[in-house]
Short mmCIF file of C-alpha atoms in Angstrom, two decimals:
data_model
loop_
_atom_site.label_atom_id
_atom_site.label_comp_id
_atom_site.label_asym_id
_atom_site.label_seq_id
_atom_site.Cartn_x
_atom_site.Cartn_y
_atom_site.Cartn_z
CA MET A 1 24.41 -9.23 -11.25
CA ASN A 2 23.16 -11.62 -13.94
CA LEU A 3 24.22 -9.94 -17.19
CA VAL A 4 21.38 -11.64 -19.07
CA LYS A 5 18.79 -10.08 -16.74
CA GLU A 6 20.52 -6.71 -16.92
CA SER A 7 20.49 -6.85 -20.72
CA LEU A 8 16.82 -7.91 -20.66
CA ALA A 9 15.89 -4.85 -18.60
CA LYS A 10 17.76 -2.51 -20.92
CA LEU A 11 16.26 -4.05 -24.05
CA LEU A 12 12.71 -3.86 -22.73
CA ALA A 13 13.16 -0.29 -21.55
CA GLN A 14 14.94 0.68 -24.78
CA GLU A 15 17.48 2.72 -22.82
CA ASP A 16 20.77 2.16 -21.02
CA LEU A 17 19.32 1.79 -17.51
CA ILE A 18 21.55 1.40 -14.48
CA VAL A 19 20.64 -2.00 -13.00
CA GLU A 20 21.71 -2.82 -9.44
CA ASN A 21 21.24 -5.73 -7.03
CA ARG A 22 20.76 -4.60 -3.43
CA PRO A 23 19.36 -6.03 -0.15
CA VAL A 24 15.90 -4.48 -0.59
CA GLU A 25 12.48 -6.03 0.05
CA THR A 26 11.33 -5.79 -3.55
CA ALA A 27 12.29 -4.31 -6.90
CA GLN A 28 12.08 -0.56 -7.46
CA PHE A 29 12.77 1.99 -10.17
CA ASN A 30 13.85 5.59 -9.65
CA VAL A 31 12.24 7.64 -12.43
CA GLU A 32 14.68 10.50 -11.86
CA THR A 33 18.06 8.71 -11.66
CA ARG A 34 16.93 5.88 -14.02
CA VAL A 35 18.25 3.24 -11.63
CA LEU A 36 16.47 -0.13 -11.53
CA THR A 37 17.13 -1.92 -8.24
CA LEU A 38 16.52 -5.66 -7.92
CA PRO A 39 16.45 -7.50 -4.57
CA ILE A 40 19.08 -10.01 -3.54
CA TRP A 41 16.90 -13.04 -2.83
CA GLU A 42 17.90 -16.53 -1.82
CA HIS A 43 15.56 -18.20 -4.30
CA ASP A 44 16.46 -18.19 -7.98
CA GLN A 45 13.13 -18.52 -9.74
CA ALA A 46 13.70 -16.88 -13.11
CA GLU A 47 9.97 -16.20 -13.46
CA VAL A 48 9.93 -13.97 -10.38
CA ILE A 49 12.96 -11.95 -11.45
CA ASP A 50 11.56 -11.61 -14.97
CA SER A 51 8.22 -10.33 -13.64
CA LEU A 52 9.96 -7.83 -11.37
CA ILE A 53 12.05 -6.58 -14.27
CA ALA A 54 8.97 -6.30 -16.50
CA HIS A 55 7.13 -4.34 -13.81
CA GLU A 56 9.95 -1.87 -13.15
CA VAL A 57 10.66 -1.44 -16.85
CA GLY A 58 6.99 -0.46 -17.11
CA HIS A 59 7.73 2.43 -14.78
CA ALA A 60 10.80 3.31 -16.83
CA LEU A 61 8.72 3.48 -20.00
CA TYR A 62 5.49 5.02 -18.75
CA THR A 63 5.80 6.72 -15.34
CA PRO A 64 6.77 10.39 -15.67
CA ASN A 65 9.07 12.21 -13.26
CA GLU A 66 6.23 14.34 -11.88
CA TRP A 67 5.44 14.97 -8.21
CA ASP A 68 2.91 17.82 -8.16
CA PHE A 69 0.19 15.43 -7.00
CA LEU A 70 1.78 14.88 -3.56
CA ALA A 71 -0.14 17.80 -2.08
CA GLU A 72 -3.45 16.30 -3.15
CA VAL A 73 -3.26 12.51 -2.77
CA PRO A 74 -1.07 10.06 -0.79
CA MET A 75 1.83 8.47 -2.66
CA GLN A 76 0.59 5.00 -1.64
CA PHE A 77 -2.58 5.47 -3.69
CA VAL A 78 -0.77 6.73 -6.79
CA ASN A 79 1.80 3.90 -6.58
CA CYS A 80 -0.93 1.27 -6.45
CA ILE A 81 -3.02 2.66 -9.30
CA GLU A 82 0.02 3.41 -11.45
CA ASP A 83 1.11 -0.23 -11.03
CA VAL A 84 -2.20 -1.30 -12.57
CA ARG A 85 -1.69 1.01 -15.56
CA ILE A 86 1.94 0.24 -16.35
CA GLU A 87 1.43 -3.52 -16.17
CA LYS A 88 -1.51 -3.25 -18.58
CA LEU A 89 0.61 -1.20 -20.98
CA MET A 90 3.51 -3.67 -20.72
CA LYS A 91 1.17 -6.56 -21.55
CA ARG A 92 -0.08 -4.63 -24.55
CA ARG A 93 3.43 -3.78 -25.75
CA TYR A 94 5.08 -7.19 -25.36
CA GLU A 95 3.04 -10.29 -26.19
CA GLY A 96 4.96 -12.60 -23.84
CA ILE A 97 4.66 -10.35 -20.77
CA PRO A 98 1.19 -11.58 -19.63
CA LYS A 99 2.62 -15.08 -19.03
CA THR A 100 5.66 -13.56 -17.32
CA PHE A 101 3.49 -11.67 -14.84
CA TYR A 102 1.20 -14.67 -14.29
CA ARG A 103 4.05 -17.06 -13.47
CA GLY A 104 5.93 -14.57 -11.31
CA TYR A 105 2.90 -13.57 -9.25
CA LYS A 106 1.86 -17.20 -8.83
CA ILE A 107 5.18 -17.94 -7.15
CA LEU A 108 4.91 -14.84 -4.98
CA ALA A 109 1.35 -15.79 -4.01
CA ASP A 110 2.43 -19.36 -3.14
CA GLN A 111 5.23 -17.95 -0.97
CA ASP A 112 2.83 -15.50 0.73
CA PHE A 113 5.02 -12.60 -0.38
CA PHE A 114 2.14 -10.19 0.32
CA GLN A 115 1.76 -11.57 3.88
CA ILE A 116 -1.98 -12.29 3.77
CA GLN A 117 -1.98 -15.93 4.85
CA ASP A 118 -3.05 -15.14 8.43
CA LYS A 119 -5.24 -12.16 7.54
CA ASP A 120 -8.88 -11.74 6.61
CA ILE A 121 -8.57 -10.02 3.22
CA ASP A 122 -12.05 -8.53 3.60
CA THR A 123 -10.79 -6.39 6.50
CA LEU A 124 -7.99 -4.82 4.46
CA GLY A 125 -8.33 -1.28 3.17
CA PHE A 126 -9.81 -0.72 -0.27
CA ILE A 127 -6.52 0.41 -1.81
CA ASP A 128 -4.74 -2.66 -0.40
CA ARG A 129 -7.39 -4.97 -1.90
CA ILE A 130 -7.02 -3.25 -5.28
CA ASN A 131 -3.29 -3.95 -5.10
CA LEU A 132 -3.91 -7.63 -4.33
CA GLN A 133 -6.57 -7.99 -7.02
CA TYR A 134 -4.34 -6.75 -9.82
CA LYS A 135 -1.24 -8.61 -8.68
CA ILE A 136 -2.41 -11.97 -7.31
CA GLY A 137 -6.15 -11.87 -7.95
CA ASN A 138 -5.79 -14.97 -10.14
CA PHE A 139 -4.73 -16.99 -7.10
CA VAL A 140 -6.67 -15.54 -4.13
CA ASP A 141 -10.26 -14.37 -3.71
CA VAL A 142 -10.50 -10.62 -3.21
CA ASP A 143 -14.02 -9.34 -2.60
CA PHE A 144 -15.35 -5.85 -3.27
CA SER A 145 -18.60 -4.17 -2.30
CA GLU A 146 -21.08 -2.93 -4.90
CA GLU A 147 -19.91 0.61 -4.14
CA GLU A 148 -16.28 -0.36 -4.77
CA LYS A 149 -16.70 -2.34 -8.01
CA PRO A 150 -17.10 0.72 -10.31
CA PHE A 151 -13.58 1.79 -9.33
CA LEU A 152 -12.23 -1.50 -10.67
CA ALA A 153 -13.76 -0.72 -14.06
CA LYS A 154 -11.99 2.63 -13.94
CA CYS A 155 -8.72 0.86 -13.12
CA ASP A 156 -9.18 -1.33 -16.19
CA ALA A 157 -9.69 1.78 -18.35
CA LEU A 158 -6.53 3.64 -17.26
CA GLU A 159 -4.38 4.93 -20.12
CA THR A 160 -2.49 8.07 -19.03
CA PHE A 161 -0.70 9.16 -15.86
CA GLU A 162 -3.29 11.92 -15.55
CA ASP A 163 -5.95 9.19 -15.42
CA VAL A 164 -4.00 7.61 -12.55
CA ILE A 165 -3.89 10.84 -10.54
CA GLU A 166 -7.60 11.53 -11.00
CA LEU A 167 -8.63 8.00 -10.06
CA SER A 168 -6.29 8.05 -7.04
CA LYS A 169 -8.00 11.22 -5.85
CA GLU A 170 -11.43 9.64 -6.33
CA ILE A 171 -10.46 6.51 -4.38
CA CYS A 172 -8.86 8.55 -1.61
CA ALA A 173 -12.01 10.68 -1.25
CA PHE A 174 -14.20 7.56 -1.32
CA MET A 175 -12.16 5.86 1.42
CA LYS A 176 -12.24 8.99 3.56
CA GLU A 177 -16.02 9.18 3.14
CA GLN A 178 -16.43 5.51 4.06
CA TRP A 179 -14.23 5.92 7.13
CA GLU A 180 -16.20 8.97 8.28
CA LYS A 181 -19.48 7.07 7.85
CA ALA A 182 -18.12 4.19 9.90
CA GLN A 183 -17.05 6.57 12.66
CA GLU A 184 -20.48 8.21 12.72
CA GLU A 185 -22.15 4.80 12.99
CA LYS A 186 -19.89 3.85 15.90
CA GLU A 187 -20.70 7.10 17.69
CA GLU A 188 -24.42 6.50 17.25
CA GLU A 189 -24.06 3.04 18.81
CA ILE A 190 -22.49 4.41 21.99
CA GLU A 191 -25.10 4.68 24.76
CA LEU A 192 -24.12 5.91 28.21
CA PRO A 193 -26.07 4.37 31.15
CA SER A 194 -27.86 7.03 33.23
CA ALA A 195 -26.13 5.73 36.37
CA GLN A 196 -22.90 7.08 34.97
CA ALA A 197 -24.29 10.50 34.07
CA ASP A 198 -22.22 12.33 36.70
CA ASN A 199 -19.09 10.27 36.07
CA ASP A 200 -16.49 12.40 34.31
CA ILE A 201 -14.89 9.37 32.65
CA THR A 202 -17.13 7.52 30.21
CA ASP A 203 -16.69 4.03 28.82
CA GLY A 204 -15.73 5.67 25.53
CA ASP A 205 -12.93 7.58 27.24
CA ASN A 206 -11.69 4.41 28.91
CA GLU A 207 -11.59 2.64 25.55
CA LEU A 208 -9.67 5.58 24.10
CA GLU A 209 -7.15 5.43 26.93
CA ASP A 210 -6.70 1.70 26.31
CA LEU A 211 -5.66 2.43 22.74
CA PHE A 212 -2.62 4.39 23.96
CA ASP A 213 -1.80 2.45 27.16
CA CYS A 214 1.82 1.23 26.99
CA SER A 215 2.00 -0.07 30.57
CA SER A 216 1.82 -3.72 29.49
CA GLY A 217 3.87 -3.54 26.31
CA HIS A 218 2.41 -2.83 22.89
CA PRO A 219 -0.70 -0.63 23.25
CA LEU A 220 -4.00 -1.68 21.72
CA LEU A 221 -3.63 0.78 18.83
CA LEU A 222 -0.34 -0.78 17.74
CA ARG A 223 -1.67 -4.32 18.15
CA LYS A 224 -4.67 -3.52 15.96
CA TYR A 225 -2.33 -2.19 13.26
CA LEU A 226 -0.04 -5.23 13.44
CA SER A 227 -3.04 -7.58 13.18
CA GLY A 228 -4.30 -5.78 10.09
CA GLU A 229 -7.42 -4.27 11.74
CA LEU A 230 -6.09 -0.74 11.16
CA ASN A 231 -4.01 0.49 8.24
CA LEU A 232 -1.17 3.01 8.21
CA GLU A 233 -3.39 5.84 7.04
CA ILE A 234 -5.57 5.47 10.15
CA LEU A 235 -2.48 5.65 12.38
CA VAL A 236 -1.44 8.85 10.65
CA ILE A 237 -4.90 10.34 11.15
CA PHE A 238 -4.73 9.39 14.85
CA GLU A 239 -1.32 11.04 15.06
CA HIS A 240 -2.76 14.27 13.65
CA ILE A 241 -5.49 14.20 16.31
CA PHE A 242 -3.72 12.79 19.39
CA ASN A 243 0.05 13.29 18.76
CA PHE A 244 0.79 9.90 20.28
CA VAL A 245 4.00 9.00 18.40
CA LYS A 246 6.39 10.98 20.61
CA ASP A 247 4.87 9.38 23.72
CA PHE A 248 5.20 5.90 22.24
CA ASP A 249 8.80 6.66 21.24
CA LYS A 250 9.61 7.36 24.89
CA LYS A 251 7.84 4.28 26.25
CA LEU A 252 8.55 1.66 23.55
CA SER A 253 12.06 0.74 22.51
CA ASP A 254 11.48 -2.50 20.56
CA PRO A 255 12.25 -2.73 16.82
CA VAL A 256 8.61 -3.42 15.94
CA TRP A 257 7.47 -0.02 17.17
CA GLU A 258 10.57 1.69 15.77
CA THR A 259 9.67 0.40 12.30
CA VAL A 260 6.03 1.49 12.61
CA SER A 261 7.07 4.89 14.02
CA MET A 262 9.32 5.47 11.02
CA LYS A 263 6.53 4.52 8.60
CA ILE A 264 4.11 6.97 10.27
CA ARG A 265 6.63 9.83 10.09
CA LYS A 266 7.34 9.14 6.41
CA TYR A 267 3.62 8.94 5.58
CA ILE A 268 2.51 12.10 7.44
CA PRO A 269 3.47 14.53 4.61
CA PHE A 270 1.09 12.71 2.25
CA ILE A 271 -2.02 13.21 4.43
CA ASN A 272 -3.60 16.66 4.52
#
């Protein structure tokens, strides 16, 4: 571990944090154990490490060890919105931090750290686009609808953790409402030809079966998730309705599905 970086983290946080280097995908801070974990990366850009430290120290300084919200809103939403708040507060507290974040995120954007190079950003979920906007919005175009833009103003106004929880709930309810509207519109578009009136299996049923068909490898549902057309929350909702995960576990043994299966199981407790 670079002792200079470790000392930097402790000085910024104003406490004797435990700083570790581990083979993780990105930096993380445990608000309960007070352990700041930094990834072991091949590249040595100081700007990236500094920005990661600044971000996680923000959690150390401002994110409380409170978990009562888990019954009301998914952790993913709170994490994203809390990131916006703590980075704003870090920029306010330390005058040099804005440049640190800018340089670090520019490198991450250039390296496609957020894996958006082959994706249409407009098709990503609202919460995912918020995350991109406040991390690498200076380097990529992230569009929002007129209905979504007021939530960005609320993100900019965040001050307390209570503000974060309330806004996370609002965004979660908004996304659920938008998803339900989209489903209703799709149902209204389905027209069954009269020639098929006495056919027990409709086109809609066939399409539904295709989503879960594993006979040729990855089913359509999994492929849509991997391509970015569906997000993890939608898979969890489908699991609640169709209980497909156990069936996929039996039929698919590749590491791609195993990873997705694990993510679904971990996310289920956060969706009512």
